[in-house]
Tab-separated table of C-alpha atoms in Angstrom:
chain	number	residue	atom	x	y	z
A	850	UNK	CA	87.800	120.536	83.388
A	851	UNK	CA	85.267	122.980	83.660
A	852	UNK	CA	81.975	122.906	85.848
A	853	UNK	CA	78.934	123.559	84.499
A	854	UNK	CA	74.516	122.972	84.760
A	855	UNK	CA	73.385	120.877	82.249
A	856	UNK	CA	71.717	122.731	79.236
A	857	UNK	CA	68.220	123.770	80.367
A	858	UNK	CA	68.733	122.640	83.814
A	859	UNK	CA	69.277	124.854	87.587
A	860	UNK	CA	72.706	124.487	89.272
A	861	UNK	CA	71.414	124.160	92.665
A	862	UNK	CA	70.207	120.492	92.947
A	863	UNK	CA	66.693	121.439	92.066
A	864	UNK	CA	64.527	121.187	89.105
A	865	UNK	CA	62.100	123.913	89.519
A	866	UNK	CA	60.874	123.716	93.205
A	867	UNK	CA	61.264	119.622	93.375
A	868	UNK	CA	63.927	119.110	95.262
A	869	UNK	CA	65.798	115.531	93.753
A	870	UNK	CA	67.130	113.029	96.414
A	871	UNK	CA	70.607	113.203	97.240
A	872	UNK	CA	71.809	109.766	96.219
A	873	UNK	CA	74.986	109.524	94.177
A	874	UNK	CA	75.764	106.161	93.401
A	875	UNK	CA	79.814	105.355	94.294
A	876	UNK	CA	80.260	101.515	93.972
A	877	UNK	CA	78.934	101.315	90.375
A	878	UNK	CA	80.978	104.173	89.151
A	879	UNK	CA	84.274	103.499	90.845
A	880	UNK	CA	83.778	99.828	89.274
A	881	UNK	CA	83.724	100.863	86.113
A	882	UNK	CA	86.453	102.968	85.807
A	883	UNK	CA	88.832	100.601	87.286
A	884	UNK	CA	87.363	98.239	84.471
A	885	UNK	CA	87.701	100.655	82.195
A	886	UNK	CA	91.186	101.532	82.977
A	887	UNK	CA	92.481	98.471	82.615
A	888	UNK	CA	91.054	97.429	79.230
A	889	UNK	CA	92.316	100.927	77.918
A	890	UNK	CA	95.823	100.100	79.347
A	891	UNK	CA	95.804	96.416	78.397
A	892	UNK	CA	94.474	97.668	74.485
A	893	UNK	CA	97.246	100.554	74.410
A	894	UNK	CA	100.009	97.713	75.839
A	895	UNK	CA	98.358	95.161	73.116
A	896	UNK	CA	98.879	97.732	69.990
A	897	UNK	CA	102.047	98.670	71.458
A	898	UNK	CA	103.445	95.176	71.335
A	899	UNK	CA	102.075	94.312	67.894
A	900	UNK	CA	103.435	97.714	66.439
A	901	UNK	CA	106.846	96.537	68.079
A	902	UNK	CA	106.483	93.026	67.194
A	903	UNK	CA	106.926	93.664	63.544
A	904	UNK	CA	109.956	96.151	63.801
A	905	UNK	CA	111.440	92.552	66.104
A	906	UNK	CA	110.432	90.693	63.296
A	907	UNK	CA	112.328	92.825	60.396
A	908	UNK	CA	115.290	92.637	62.605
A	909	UNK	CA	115.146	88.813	63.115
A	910	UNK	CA	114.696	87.802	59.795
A	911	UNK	CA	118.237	86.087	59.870
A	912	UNK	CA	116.264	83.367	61.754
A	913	UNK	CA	115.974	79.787	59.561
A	914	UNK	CA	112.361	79.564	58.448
A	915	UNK	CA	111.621	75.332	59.444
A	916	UNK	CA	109.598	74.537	62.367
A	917	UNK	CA	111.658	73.721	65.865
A	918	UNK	CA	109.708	74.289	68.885
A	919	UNK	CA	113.003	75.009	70.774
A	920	UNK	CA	113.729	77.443	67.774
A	921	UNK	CA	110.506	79.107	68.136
A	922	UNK	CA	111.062	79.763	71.719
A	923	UNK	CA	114.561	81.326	71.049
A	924	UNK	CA	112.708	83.354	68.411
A	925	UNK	CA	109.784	84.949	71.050
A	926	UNK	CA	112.382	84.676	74.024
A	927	UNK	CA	114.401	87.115	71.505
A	928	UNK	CA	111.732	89.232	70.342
A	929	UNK	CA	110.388	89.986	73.700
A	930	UNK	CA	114.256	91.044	74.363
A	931	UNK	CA	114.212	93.278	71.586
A	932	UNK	CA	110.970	95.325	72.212
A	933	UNK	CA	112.146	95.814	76.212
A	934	UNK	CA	115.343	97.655	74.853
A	935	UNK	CA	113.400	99.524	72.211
A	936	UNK	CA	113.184	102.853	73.029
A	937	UNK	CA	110.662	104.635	70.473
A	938	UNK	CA	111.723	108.504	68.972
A	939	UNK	CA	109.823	110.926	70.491
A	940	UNK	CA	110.121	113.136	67.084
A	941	UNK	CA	108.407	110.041	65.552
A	942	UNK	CA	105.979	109.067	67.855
A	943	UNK	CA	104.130	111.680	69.677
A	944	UNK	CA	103.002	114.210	66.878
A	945	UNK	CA	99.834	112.050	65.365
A	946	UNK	CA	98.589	111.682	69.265
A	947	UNK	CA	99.203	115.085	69.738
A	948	UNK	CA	97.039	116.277	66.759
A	949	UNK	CA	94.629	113.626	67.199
A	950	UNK	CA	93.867	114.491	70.312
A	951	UNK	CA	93.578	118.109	69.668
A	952	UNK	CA	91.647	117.004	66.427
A	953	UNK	CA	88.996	114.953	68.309
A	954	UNK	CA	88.303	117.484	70.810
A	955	UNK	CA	87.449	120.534	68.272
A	956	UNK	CA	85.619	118.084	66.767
A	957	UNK	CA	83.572	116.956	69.736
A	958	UNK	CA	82.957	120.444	70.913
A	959	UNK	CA	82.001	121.626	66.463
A	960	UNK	CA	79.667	118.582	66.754
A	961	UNK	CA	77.996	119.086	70.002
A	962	UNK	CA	77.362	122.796	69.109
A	963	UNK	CA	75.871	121.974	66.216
A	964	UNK	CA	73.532	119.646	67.662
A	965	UNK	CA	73.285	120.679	71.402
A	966	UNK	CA	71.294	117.457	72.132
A	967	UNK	CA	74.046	115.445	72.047
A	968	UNK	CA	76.173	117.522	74.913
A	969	UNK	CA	74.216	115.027	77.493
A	970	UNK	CA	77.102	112.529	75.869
A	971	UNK	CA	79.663	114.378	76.555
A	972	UNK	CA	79.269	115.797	79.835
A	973	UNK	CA	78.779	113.841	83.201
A	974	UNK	CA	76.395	114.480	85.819
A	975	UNK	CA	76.889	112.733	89.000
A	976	UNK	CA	72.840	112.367	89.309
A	977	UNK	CA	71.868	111.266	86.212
A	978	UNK	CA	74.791	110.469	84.034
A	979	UNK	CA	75.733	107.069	82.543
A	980	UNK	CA	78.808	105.852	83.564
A	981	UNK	CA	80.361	105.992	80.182
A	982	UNK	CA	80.722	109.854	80.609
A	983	UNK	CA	83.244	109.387	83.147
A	984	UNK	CA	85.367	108.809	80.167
A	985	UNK	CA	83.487	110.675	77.463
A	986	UNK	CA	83.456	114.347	79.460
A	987	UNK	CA	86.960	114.040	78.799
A	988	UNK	CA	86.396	115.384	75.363
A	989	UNK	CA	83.691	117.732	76.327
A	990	UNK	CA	83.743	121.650	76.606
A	991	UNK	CA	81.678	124.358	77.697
A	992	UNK	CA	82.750	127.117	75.321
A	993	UNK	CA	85.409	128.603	73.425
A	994	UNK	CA	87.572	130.137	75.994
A	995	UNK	CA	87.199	126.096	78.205
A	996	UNK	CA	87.963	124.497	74.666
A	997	UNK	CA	90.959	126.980	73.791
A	998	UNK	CA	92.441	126.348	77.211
A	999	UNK	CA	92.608	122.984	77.164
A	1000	UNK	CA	93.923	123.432	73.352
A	1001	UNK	CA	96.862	125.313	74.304
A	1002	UNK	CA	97.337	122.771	76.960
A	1003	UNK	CA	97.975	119.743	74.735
A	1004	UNK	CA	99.823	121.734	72.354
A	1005	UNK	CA	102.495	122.072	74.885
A	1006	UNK	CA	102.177	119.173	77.476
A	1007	UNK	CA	102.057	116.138	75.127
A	1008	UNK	CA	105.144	116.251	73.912
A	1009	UNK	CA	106.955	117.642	77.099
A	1010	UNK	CA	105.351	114.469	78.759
A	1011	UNK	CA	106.892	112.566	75.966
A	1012	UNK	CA	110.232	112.981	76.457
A	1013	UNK	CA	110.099	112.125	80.324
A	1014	UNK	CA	111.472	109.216	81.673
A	1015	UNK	CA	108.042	107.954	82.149
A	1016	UNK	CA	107.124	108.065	78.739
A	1017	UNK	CA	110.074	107.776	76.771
A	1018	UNK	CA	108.533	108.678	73.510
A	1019	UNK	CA	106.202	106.244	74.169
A	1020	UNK	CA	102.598	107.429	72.409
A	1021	UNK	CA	100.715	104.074	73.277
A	1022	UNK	CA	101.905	104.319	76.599
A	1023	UNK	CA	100.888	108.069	76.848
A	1024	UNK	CA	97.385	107.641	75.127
A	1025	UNK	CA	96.584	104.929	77.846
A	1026	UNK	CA	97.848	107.313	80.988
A	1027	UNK	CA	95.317	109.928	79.608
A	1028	UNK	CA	92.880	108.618	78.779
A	1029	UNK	CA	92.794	106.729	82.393
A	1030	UNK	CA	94.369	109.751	84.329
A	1031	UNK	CA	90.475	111.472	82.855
A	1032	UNK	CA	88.627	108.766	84.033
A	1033	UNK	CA	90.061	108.819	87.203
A	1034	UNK	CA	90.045	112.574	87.776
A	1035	UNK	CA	86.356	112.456	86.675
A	1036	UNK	CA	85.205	109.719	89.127
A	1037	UNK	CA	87.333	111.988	91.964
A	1038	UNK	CA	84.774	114.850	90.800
A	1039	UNK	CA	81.511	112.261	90.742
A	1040	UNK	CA	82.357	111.306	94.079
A	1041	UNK	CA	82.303	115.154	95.733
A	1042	UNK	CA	78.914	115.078	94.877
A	1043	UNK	CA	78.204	112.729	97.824
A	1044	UNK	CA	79.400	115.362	100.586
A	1045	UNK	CA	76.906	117.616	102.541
A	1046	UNK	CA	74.986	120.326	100.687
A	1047	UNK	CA	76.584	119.514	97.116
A	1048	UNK	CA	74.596	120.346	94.382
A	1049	UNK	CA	73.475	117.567	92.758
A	1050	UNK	CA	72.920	118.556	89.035
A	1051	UNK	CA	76.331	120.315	88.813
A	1052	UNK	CA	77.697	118.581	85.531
A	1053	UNK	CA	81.448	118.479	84.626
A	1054	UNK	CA	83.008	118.550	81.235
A	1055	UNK	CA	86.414	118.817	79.723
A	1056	UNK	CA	90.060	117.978	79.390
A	1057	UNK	CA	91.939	119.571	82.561
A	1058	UNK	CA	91.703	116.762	84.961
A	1059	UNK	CA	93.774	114.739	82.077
A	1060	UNK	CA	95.993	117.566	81.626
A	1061	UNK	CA	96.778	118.302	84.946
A	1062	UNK	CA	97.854	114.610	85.346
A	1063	UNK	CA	100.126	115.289	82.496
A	1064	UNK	CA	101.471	118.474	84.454
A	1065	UNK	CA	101.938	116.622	87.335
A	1066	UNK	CA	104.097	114.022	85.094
A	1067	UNK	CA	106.059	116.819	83.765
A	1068	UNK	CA	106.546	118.992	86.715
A	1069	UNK	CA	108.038	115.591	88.728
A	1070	UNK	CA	110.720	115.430	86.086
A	1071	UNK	CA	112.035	118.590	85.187
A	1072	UNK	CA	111.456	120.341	88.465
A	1073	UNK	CA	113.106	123.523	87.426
A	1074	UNK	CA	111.626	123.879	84.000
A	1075	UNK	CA	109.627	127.490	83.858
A	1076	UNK	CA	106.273	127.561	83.257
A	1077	UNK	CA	103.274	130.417	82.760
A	1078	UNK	CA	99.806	130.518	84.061
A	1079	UNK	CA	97.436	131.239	81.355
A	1080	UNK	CA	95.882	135.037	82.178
A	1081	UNK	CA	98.624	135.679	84.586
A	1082	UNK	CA	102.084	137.636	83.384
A	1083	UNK	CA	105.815	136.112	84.006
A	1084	UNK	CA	106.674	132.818	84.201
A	1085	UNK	CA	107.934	130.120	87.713
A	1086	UNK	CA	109.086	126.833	88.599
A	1087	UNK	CA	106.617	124.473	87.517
A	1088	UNK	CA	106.970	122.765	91.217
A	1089	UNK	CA	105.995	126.140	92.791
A	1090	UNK	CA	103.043	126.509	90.034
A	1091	UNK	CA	101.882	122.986	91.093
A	1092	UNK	CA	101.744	123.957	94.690
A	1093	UNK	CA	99.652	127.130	93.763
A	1094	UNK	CA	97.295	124.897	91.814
A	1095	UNK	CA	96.914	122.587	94.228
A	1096	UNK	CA	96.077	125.122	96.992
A	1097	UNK	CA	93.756	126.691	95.034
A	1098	UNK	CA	92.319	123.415	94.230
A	1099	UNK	CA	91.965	122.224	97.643
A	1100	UNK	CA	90.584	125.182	99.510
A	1101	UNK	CA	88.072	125.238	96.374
A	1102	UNK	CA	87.000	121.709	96.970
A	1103	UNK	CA	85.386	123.163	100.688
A	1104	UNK	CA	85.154	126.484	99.779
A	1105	UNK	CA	82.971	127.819	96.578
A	1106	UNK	CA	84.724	130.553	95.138
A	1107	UNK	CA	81.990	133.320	94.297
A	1108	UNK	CA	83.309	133.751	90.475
A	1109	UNK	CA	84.821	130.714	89.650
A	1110	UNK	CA	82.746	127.351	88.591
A	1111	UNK	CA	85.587	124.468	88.378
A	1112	UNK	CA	86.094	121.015	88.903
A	1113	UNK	CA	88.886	121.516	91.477
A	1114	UNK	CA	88.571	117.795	92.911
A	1115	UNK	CA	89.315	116.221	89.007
A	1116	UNK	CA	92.328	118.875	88.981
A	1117	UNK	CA	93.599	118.313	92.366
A	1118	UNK	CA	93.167	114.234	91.870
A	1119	UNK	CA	94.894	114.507	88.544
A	1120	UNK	CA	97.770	116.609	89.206
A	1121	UNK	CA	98.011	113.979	92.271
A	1122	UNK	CA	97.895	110.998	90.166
A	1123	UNK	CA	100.645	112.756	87.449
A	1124	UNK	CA	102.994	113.171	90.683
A	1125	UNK	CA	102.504	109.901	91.951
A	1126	UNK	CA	103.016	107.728	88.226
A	1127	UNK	CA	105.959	109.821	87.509
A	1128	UNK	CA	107.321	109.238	91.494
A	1129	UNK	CA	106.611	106.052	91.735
A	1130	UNK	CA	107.434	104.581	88.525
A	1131	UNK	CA	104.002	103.776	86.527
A	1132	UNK	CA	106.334	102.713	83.489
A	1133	UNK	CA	107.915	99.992	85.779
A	1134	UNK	CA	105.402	98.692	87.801
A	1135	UNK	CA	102.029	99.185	85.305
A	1136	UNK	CA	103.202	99.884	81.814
A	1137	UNK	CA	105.838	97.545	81.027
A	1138	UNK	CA	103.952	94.578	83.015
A	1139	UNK	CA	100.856	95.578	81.193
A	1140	UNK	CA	103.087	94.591	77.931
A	1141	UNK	CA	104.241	91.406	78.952
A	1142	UNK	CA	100.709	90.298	79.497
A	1143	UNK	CA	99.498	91.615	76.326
A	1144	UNK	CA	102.991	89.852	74.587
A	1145	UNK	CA	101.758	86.447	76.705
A	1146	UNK	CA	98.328	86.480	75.700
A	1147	UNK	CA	98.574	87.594	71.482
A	1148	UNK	CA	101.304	85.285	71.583
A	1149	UNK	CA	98.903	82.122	73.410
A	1150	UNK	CA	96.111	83.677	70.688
A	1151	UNK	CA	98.983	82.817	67.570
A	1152	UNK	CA	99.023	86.882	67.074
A	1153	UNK	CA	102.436	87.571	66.923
């Protein structure tokens, strides 16, 4: 995620000589996201189950077709059994999300510079944005070298997060964790804002916050796996890359580096949120619960 002024505006809280009030709203912002991260992981868990639903289906088709209530009950009781033990290929799975993804973000970026007065969309300003961008910035970049990054990124971490034990091939389940794991690392940025002598038009854009959640996933479960920094020659132990990050991050939080302009709280959060899902077990204890509501409620709604 990069850090940038909005187009046409100063980066240092001011607009010409008026100098704006420094009120960053928290409450609203940190609301929505937990809103909004909840209908994105209850959606994913919902298209999940009905994708899985008819592969149960194919496989129980040896059930008699008359009405029994008891016999319908054995038929969801058995379905539900079959879509816990299914474990999706990740050869099969993860590709369309991973060119989607990449897709959708050229796209945005083609789009917005095109017509440069819709970047306000896609870029989130702690001062003046909607919260919507939280979630939208995600997909925002500032030029080529921000949008090739990030690029690269996905190429490489989507499907390495796919094959962890957190994921298991999994793309609904991945799509949701992204998607949230941007939100997240974007309201982490909005609310820096708040501290002492922040400036309060700085507007943040882009995909790293997401990504570095991903890294985090991926550097938790195969802690010896080498990895490169982009820019920098040889390669390390992605555990020992994810401590220089952080550092870097964290000093940059308090500290303004003079030549770099980056969103080192949505990195830091993320790569802290990636490490925490994957240590914790976010499959156990959000994803798979997350289904079983979704399977309750279609079910209730005469969906499946």
């Amino acid at each position: 995620m990069d850090k940038s002024p909005a187009r046409g505006r100063r980066d240092d809280g001011t607009h010409g000589n008026y100098h704006q009030p420094a009120h960053i709203r928290l409450l609203g912002p940190a609301l929505w996201s937990i809103t909004a991260c909840s209908t994105i992981y209850l959606g994913c868990a919902a298209y999940d189950v009905y994708q899985a639903s008819l592969r149960a289906k194919a496989k129980s088709s040896r059930w008699p077709s008359e009405q029994n209530p008891l016999l319908e009950e054995e038929k969801a009781n058995a379905m539900w059994r079959n879509m816990k033990s299914e474990r999706p290929e990740f050869a099969d799975n993860v590709d369309p999300l991973r060119l989607s993804t990449m897709a959708l973000t050229a796209g945005i970026y083609v789009a917005t510079s095109a017509m440069p007065s819709t970047m306000p969309l896609f870029l989130h300003t702690p001062l003046l944005s909607p919260n919507y961008t939280l979630l939208t910035s995600i997909f925002g970049h500032s030029g080529p070298l921000h949008l090739g990054a990030n690029l690269y990124a996905m190429f490489h971490l989507i499907p390495r997060a796919a094959q962890t034990e957190t994921f298991r091939g999994n793309s609904a389940h991945l799509a949701a964790f992204y998607l949230s794991a941007g939100i997240l690392s974007s309201l982490a940025q909005h609310a820096t804002a708040a501290w002492p002598r922040r400036r309060l038009s700085a507007s943040s854009l882009g995909a790293s916050g997401a990504l570095f959640a991903l890294l985090g996933v991926v550097g938790s479960s195969f802690p010896d796996m080498q990895v490169g920094i982009i820019l920098l020659p040889g390669s390390m132990p992605v555990t020992q890359a994810m401590m220089c990050m952080a550092l870097f991050d964290a000093v940059g939080i308090f500290v303004r580096y003079r030549y770099f302009e980056l969103a080192h709280a949505a990195h830091l959060s993320g790569l802290a949120l990636g490490v925490a899902y994957a240590t914790y077990g976010g499959n156990e204890k959000l994803w798979r619960p997350g289904r079983k509501l979704a399977f309750k409620a279609m079910r209730y709604a005469g969906l499946l």
